[in-house]
């Protein structure tokens, strides 16, 4: 189906807003007035955005969560960036593995199963997209997802 990722993202943000607000976190969205439609699965992309925002809120204590959607020649790029606890560089290559969680102390504190990002990666791969992460410990984490405008046959 042809979907508008700004609509998918707006819907997810409405759902997570109360949780962000209860932690005093602002969610800022930057998007063009018109984003090209992408050929992808709206429910799956909703799940992807939900997992990323859930993490961003869960692993951030103060500051802002920035969401950006933009067009590139053949892709739509979505960025979710937080000002949270960050991920140690040696752990970054493992975070898309199933059940992987960064250090046990923080896991006890934050709950969760360690499946979120494995599912995110699988859903993005399935649709011909890519996902990349960069993070600075104690400063924040940024996820960047690209989806081909014409779907995975492109
Ligand atoms: P759940 O299955 O409920 O999502 P989870 O959040 O622990 O559990 P993932 O979403 O797969 O699992 O994330 C894996 C690990 O990566 C997390 O345990 C956390 O330590 C780290 N992580 C993920 N996103 C962030 C983020 N935005 N900031 C800091 N650490 C993160
Ligand atoms: Mg998670």
PDB file of C-alpha atoms and ligand atoms in Angstrom:
ATOM      1  CA  UNK A   1       0.000   0.000   0.000  1.00  0.00           C
ATOM      2  CA  UNK A   2       1.093   3.582  -0.560  1.00  0.00           C
ATOM      3  CA  UNK A   3       1.472   5.263   2.802  1.00  0.00           C
ATOM      4  CA  UNK A   4       2.299   8.676   4.164  1.00  0.00           C
ATOM      5  CA  UNK A   5       4.945   8.205   6.851  1.00  0.00           C
ATOM      6  CA  UNK A   6       4.098  11.581   8.402  1.00  0.00           C
ATOM      7  CA  UNK A   7       0.615  10.220   9.157  1.00  0.00           C
ATOM      8  CA  UNK A   8       2.022   6.993  10.585  1.00  0.00           C
ATOM      9  CA  UNK A   9       4.437   8.976  12.757  1.00  0.00           C
ATOM     10  CA  UNK A  10       1.771  11.469  13.923  1.00  0.00           C
ATOM     11  CA  UNK A  11      -0.413   8.578  15.036  1.00  0.00           C
ATOM     12  CA  UNK A  12       2.408   6.953  17.022  1.00  0.00           C
ATOM     13  CA  UNK A  13       3.403  10.258  18.612  1.00  0.00           C
ATOM     14  CA  UNK A  14      -0.171  10.838  19.789  1.00  0.00           C
ATOM     15  CA  UNK A  15      -0.008   7.440  21.495  1.00  0.00           C
ATOM     16  CA  UNK A  16       3.322   7.966  23.284  1.00  0.00           C
ATOM     17  CA  UNK A  17       2.830  11.628  24.169  1.00  0.00           C
ATOM     18  CA  UNK A  18       1.338  11.002  27.630  1.00  0.00           C
ATOM     19  CA  UNK A  19       4.327   8.855  28.617  1.00  0.00           C
ATOM     20  CA  UNK A  20       6.786  11.491  27.362  1.00  0.00           C
ATOM     21  CA  UNK A  21       4.865  14.227  29.136  1.00  0.00           C
ATOM     22  CA  UNK A  22       4.879  12.314  32.417  1.00  0.00           C
ATOM     23  CA  UNK A  23       8.692  12.326  32.261  1.00  0.00           C
ATOM     24  CA  UNK A  24       8.809  15.979  31.246  1.00  0.00           C
ATOM     25  CA  UNK A  25      10.163  15.152  27.788  1.00  0.00           C
ATOM     26  CA  UNK A  26       9.333  17.190  24.726  1.00  0.00           C
ATOM     27  CA  UNK A  27       8.839  15.497  21.363  1.00  0.00           C
ATOM     28  CA  UNK A  28       9.776  17.778  18.492  1.00  0.00           C
ATOM     29  CA  UNK A  29       8.847  16.851  14.940  1.00  0.00           C
ATOM     30  CA  UNK A  30      10.382  18.280  11.811  1.00  0.00           C
ATOM     31  CA  UNK A  31       8.813  17.266   8.522  1.00  0.00           C
ATOM     32  CA  UNK A  32       8.109  18.790   5.124  1.00  0.00           C
ATOM     33  CA  UNK A  33       4.579  19.908   4.269  1.00  0.00           C
ATOM     34  CA  UNK A  34       4.450  17.141   1.710  1.00  0.00           C
ATOM     35  CA  UNK A  35       6.422  13.934   1.916  1.00  0.00           C
ATOM     36  CA  UNK A  36       6.249  11.496  -1.009  1.00  0.00           C
ATOM     37  CA  UNK A  37       4.233   8.360  -0.272  1.00  0.00           C
ATOM     38  CA  UNK A  38       6.267   5.179   0.173  1.00  0.00           C
ATOM     39  CA  UNK A  39       5.212   1.692  -0.861  1.00  0.00           C
ATOM     40  CA  UNK A  40       5.340  -0.083   2.503  1.00  0.00           C
ATOM     41  CA  UNK A  41       3.183  -1.606   5.217  1.00  0.00           C
ATOM     42  CA  UNK A  42       1.598   1.047   7.437  1.00  0.00           C
ATOM     43  CA  UNK A  43       1.040  -1.260  10.421  1.00  0.00           C
ATOM     44  CA  UNK A  44       4.622  -2.503  10.333  1.00  0.00           C
ATOM     45  CA  UNK A  45       6.022   1.001  10.062  1.00  0.00           C
ATOM     46  CA  UNK A  46       3.814   2.021  12.978  1.00  0.00           C
ATOM     47  CA  UNK A  47       5.377  -0.812  14.996  1.00  0.00           C
ATOM     48  CA  UNK A  48       8.871   0.339  13.994  1.00  0.00           C
ATOM     49  CA  UNK A  49       8.240   3.947  15.021  1.00  0.00           C
ATOM     50  CA  UNK A  50       6.501   2.831  18.223  1.00  0.00           C
ATOM     51  CA  UNK A  51       9.487   0.732  19.311  1.00  0.00           C
ATOM     52  CA  UNK A  52      11.992   3.507  18.578  1.00  0.00           C
ATOM     53  CA  UNK A  53       9.959   6.129  20.425  1.00  0.00           C
ATOM     54  CA  UNK A  54       9.310   3.766  23.316  1.00  0.00           C
ATOM     55  CA  UNK A  55      13.069   3.285  23.687  1.00  0.00           C
ATOM     56  CA  UNK A  56      13.796   6.994  23.272  1.00  0.00           C
ATOM     57  CA  UNK A  57      11.379   7.834  26.090  1.00  0.00           C
ATOM     58  CA  UNK A  58      12.381   4.917  28.310  1.00  0.00           C
ATOM     59  CA  UNK A  59      16.113   5.628  28.090  1.00  0.00           C
ATOM     60  CA  UNK A  60      15.948   9.422  28.404  1.00  0.00           C
ATOM     61  CA  UNK A  61      15.570  11.358  31.637  1.00  0.00           C
ATOM     62  CA  UNK A  62      15.735  14.968  30.475  1.00  0.00           C
ATOM     63  CA  UNK A  63      15.683  16.952  27.284  1.00  0.00           C
ATOM     64  CA  UNK A  64      14.080  16.455  23.943  1.00  0.00           C
ATOM     65  CA  UNK A  65      13.229  13.699  21.539  1.00  0.00           C
ATOM     66  CA  UNK A  66      13.648  14.884  17.992  1.00  0.00           C
ATOM     67  CA  UNK A  67      11.878  13.253  15.101  1.00  0.00           C
ATOM     68  CA  UNK A  68      12.714  14.170  11.547  1.00  0.00           C
ATOM     69  CA  UNK A  69      11.238  12.973   8.268  1.00  0.00           C
ATOM     70  CA  UNK A  70      12.728  14.010   4.974  1.00  0.00           C
ATOM     71  CA  UNK A  71      12.886  13.096   1.332  1.00  0.00           C
ATOM     72  CA  UNK A  72      15.957  11.934  -0.539  1.00  0.00           C
ATOM     73  CA  UNK A  73      16.034  11.151  -4.260  1.00  0.00           C
ATOM     74  CA  UNK A  74      14.733   7.580  -3.965  1.00  0.00           C
ATOM     75  CA  UNK A  75      14.176   7.197  -0.226  1.00  0.00           C
ATOM     76  CA  UNK A  76      12.345   8.648   2.712  1.00  0.00           C
ATOM     77  CA  UNK A  77      14.535   9.082   5.777  1.00  0.00           C
ATOM     78  CA  UNK A  78      13.210   8.987   9.333  1.00  0.00           C
ATOM     79  CA  UNK A  79      15.373  10.003  12.279  1.00  0.00           C
ATOM     80  CA  UNK A  80      14.551   9.478  15.943  1.00  0.00           C
ATOM     81  CA  UNK A  81      17.097  11.142  18.206  1.00  0.00           C
ATOM     82  CA  UNK A  82      17.087  11.394  21.980  1.00  0.00           C
ATOM     83  CA  UNK A  83      19.153  13.122  24.662  1.00  0.00           C
ATOM     84  CA  UNK A  84      19.243  10.070  26.903  1.00  0.00           C
ATOM     85  CA  UNK A  85      21.700   7.730  28.582  1.00  0.00           C
ATOM     86  CA  UNK A  86      23.255   6.552  25.321  1.00  0.00           C
ATOM     87  CA  UNK A  87      24.734   3.164  24.441  1.00  0.00           C
ATOM     88  CA  UNK A  88      28.388   2.204  25.068  1.00  0.00           C
ATOM     89  CA  UNK A  89      30.275   1.933  21.745  1.00  0.00           C
ATOM     90  CA  UNK A  90      31.234  -1.723  22.349  1.00  0.00           C
ATOM     91  CA  UNK A  91      27.545  -2.630  22.734  1.00  0.00           C
ATOM     92  CA  UNK A  92      26.308  -0.838  19.616  1.00  0.00           C
ATOM     93  CA  UNK A  93      26.970  -3.726  17.175  1.00  0.00           C
ATOM     94  CA  UNK A  94      24.807  -6.078  19.287  1.00  0.00           C
ATOM     95  CA  UNK A  95      21.677  -4.077  19.994  1.00  0.00           C
ATOM     96  CA  UNK A  96      19.734  -5.502  17.022  1.00  0.00           C
ATOM     97  CA  UNK A  97      20.191  -9.065  18.303  1.00  0.00           C
ATOM     98  CA  UNK A  98      17.263 -10.793  19.918  1.00  0.00           C
ATOM     99  CA  UNK A  99      17.114 -10.530  23.728  1.00  0.00           C
ATOM    100  CA  UNK A 100      20.207  -8.318  23.799  1.00  0.00           C
ATOM    101  CA  UNK A 101      20.113  -5.739  26.565  1.00  0.00           C
ATOM    102  CA  UNK A 102      22.828  -3.325  27.557  1.00  0.00           C
ATOM    103  CA  UNK A 103      24.239  -4.139  31.025  1.00  0.00           C
ATOM    104  CA  UNK A 104      21.992  -5.825  33.563  1.00  0.00           C
ATOM    105  CA  UNK A 105      21.764  -2.966  36.061  1.00  0.00           C
ATOM    106  CA  UNK A 106      20.111  -0.672  33.579  1.00  0.00           C
ATOM    107  CA  UNK A 107      17.864  -3.511  32.396  1.00  0.00           C
ATOM    108  CA  UNK A 108      16.527  -4.095  35.908  1.00  0.00           C
ATOM    109  CA  UNK A 109      15.819  -0.433  36.212  1.00  0.00           C
ATOM    110  CA  UNK A 110      14.025  -0.106  32.883  1.00  0.00           C
ATOM    111  CA  UNK A 111      12.219  -3.391  32.273  1.00  0.00           C
ATOM    112  CA  UNK A 112      11.710  -4.749  28.754  1.00  0.00           C
ATOM    113  CA  UNK A 113      12.603  -7.953  26.963  1.00  0.00           C
ATOM    114  CA  UNK A 114      15.325  -6.913  24.520  1.00  0.00           C
ATOM    115  CA  UNK A 115      13.188  -7.879  21.544  1.00  0.00           C
ATOM    116  CA  UNK A 116      12.138  -4.411  20.409  1.00  0.00           C
ATOM    117  CA  UNK A 117      15.084  -3.553  18.167  1.00  0.00           C
ATOM    118  CA  UNK A 118      15.384  -7.094  16.754  1.00  0.00           C
ATOM    119  CA  UNK A 119      11.789  -6.769  15.563  1.00  0.00           C
ATOM    120  CA  UNK A 120      12.429  -3.251  14.274  1.00  0.00           C
ATOM    121  CA  UNK A 121      15.396  -4.453  12.230  1.00  0.00           C
ATOM    122  CA  UNK A 122      13.445  -7.387  10.827  1.00  0.00           C
ATOM    123  CA  UNK A 123      10.481  -5.202   9.841  1.00  0.00           C
ATOM    124  CA  UNK A 124      12.713  -2.621   8.160  1.00  0.00           C
ATOM    125  CA  UNK A 125      14.753  -5.292   6.310  1.00  0.00           C
ATOM    126  CA  UNK A 126      11.561  -6.977   5.118  1.00  0.00           C
ATOM    127  CA  UNK A 127      10.529  -3.753   3.425  1.00  0.00           C
ATOM    128  CA  UNK A 128      13.823  -3.124   1.686  1.00  0.00           C
ATOM    129  CA  UNK A 129      14.871  -0.428   4.121  1.00  0.00           C
ATOM    130  CA  UNK A 130      17.942   0.204   6.241  1.00  0.00           C
ATOM    131  CA  UNK A 131      18.488   1.145   9.862  1.00  0.00           C
ATOM    132  CA  UNK A 132      21.567   2.701  11.415  1.00  0.00           C
ATOM    133  CA  UNK A 133      22.368   3.760  14.942  1.00  0.00           C
ATOM    134  CA  UNK A 134      24.860   6.135  16.444  1.00  0.00           C
ATOM    135  CA  UNK A 135      25.190   6.980  20.099  1.00  0.00           C
ATOM    136  CA  UNK A 136      27.292   8.859  22.592  1.00  0.00           C
ATOM    137  CA  UNK A 137      27.257   7.499  26.122  1.00  0.00           C
ATOM    138  CA  UNK A 138      25.586   9.960  28.464  1.00  0.00           C
ATOM    139  CA  UNK A 139      24.569  12.250  25.588  1.00  0.00           C
ATOM    140  CA  UNK A 140      22.029  10.471  23.448  1.00  0.00           C
ATOM    141  CA  UNK A 141      21.180   8.086  20.669  1.00  0.00           C
ATOM    142  CA  UNK A 142      20.101   8.523  17.085  1.00  0.00           C
ATOM    143  CA  UNK A 143      18.390   6.002  14.836  1.00  0.00           C
ATOM    144  CA  UNK A 144      18.108   6.616  11.126  1.00  0.00           C
ATOM    145  CA  UNK A 145      15.779   4.574   8.942  1.00  0.00           C
ATOM    146  CA  UNK A 146      15.543   4.747   5.182  1.00  0.00           C
ATOM    147  CA  UNK A 147      12.727   3.280   3.125  1.00  0.00           C
ATOM    148  CA  UNK A 148      12.768   3.116  -0.678  1.00  0.00           C
ATOM    149  CA  UNK A 149       9.919   5.203  -2.060  1.00  0.00           C
ATOM    150  CA  UNK A 150       8.920   2.480  -4.511  1.00  0.00           C
ATOM    151  CA  UNK A 151       9.008  -0.374  -1.999  1.00  0.00           C
ATOM    152  CA  UNK A 152      11.363  -3.365  -1.825  1.00  0.00           C
ATOM    153  CA  UNK A 153      11.120  -4.084  -5.554  1.00  0.00           C
ATOM    154  CA  UNK A 154      12.836  -0.781  -6.295  1.00  0.00           C
TER     155      UNK A 154
HETATM  156  P1  LIG B   1      11.770  -4.252  24.692  1.00  0.00           P
HETATM  157  O1  LIG B   1      11.696  -5.614  24.111  1.00  0.00           O
HETATM  158  O2  LIG B   1      10.719  -3.939  25.676  1.00  0.00           O
HETATM  159  O3  LIG B   1      11.903  -3.197  23.633  1.00  0.00           O
HETATM  160  P2  LIG B   1      14.413  -3.340  25.365  1.00  0.00           P
HETATM  161  O4  LIG B   1      14.007  -1.893  25.190  1.00  0.00           O
HETATM  162  O5  LIG B   1      15.369  -3.640  26.453  1.00  0.00           O
HETATM  163  O6  LIG B   1      13.129  -4.251  25.562  1.00  0.00           O
HETATM  164  P3  LIG B   1      15.427  -3.202  22.680  1.00  0.00           P
HETATM  165  O7  LIG B   1      14.386  -2.180  22.333  1.00  0.00           O
HETATM  166  O8  LIG B   1      15.700  -4.285  21.700  1.00  0.00           O
HETATM  167  O9  LIG B   1      15.065  -3.916  24.044  1.00  0.00           O
HETATM  168  O10 LIG B   1      16.785  -2.457  22.990  1.00  0.00           O
HETATM  169  C1  LIG B   1      17.952  -3.224  23.299  1.00  0.00           C
HETATM  170  C2  LIG B   1      18.831  -2.474  24.300  1.00  0.00           C
HETATM  171  O11 LIG B   1      19.416  -1.343  23.639  1.00  0.00           O
HETATM  172  C3  LIG B   1      18.049  -1.898  25.473  1.00  0.00           C
HETATM  173  O12 LIG B   1      18.023  -2.799  26.547  1.00  0.00           O
HETATM  174  C4  LIG B   1      18.833  -0.639  25.840  1.00  0.00           C
HETATM  175  O13 LIG B   1      19.844  -0.930  26.769  1.00  0.00           O
HETATM  176  C5  LIG B   1      19.474  -0.243  24.527  1.00  0.00           C
HETATM  177  N1  LIG B   1      18.731   0.884  23.895  1.00  0.00           N
HETATM  178  C6  LIG B   1      17.801   0.795  22.928  1.00  0.00           C
HETATM  179  N2  LIG B   1      17.351   2.020  22.553  1.00  0.00           N
HETATM  180  C7  LIG B   1      18.036   2.904  23.317  1.00  0.00           C
HETATM  181  C8  LIG B   1      18.050   4.348  23.422  1.00  0.00           C
HETATM  182  N3  LIG B   1      17.256   5.115  22.651  1.00  0.00           N
HETATM  183  N4  LIG B   1      18.901   4.899  24.321  1.00  0.00           N
HETATM  184  C9  LIG B   1      19.715   4.136  25.081  1.00  0.00           C
HETATM  185  N5  LIG B   1      19.749   2.791  25.042  1.00  0.00           N
HETATM  186  C10 LIG B   1      18.917   2.177  24.170  1.00  0.00           C
HETATM  187 MG1  LIG B   2      12.780  -1.398  23.506  1.00  0.00          MG
END
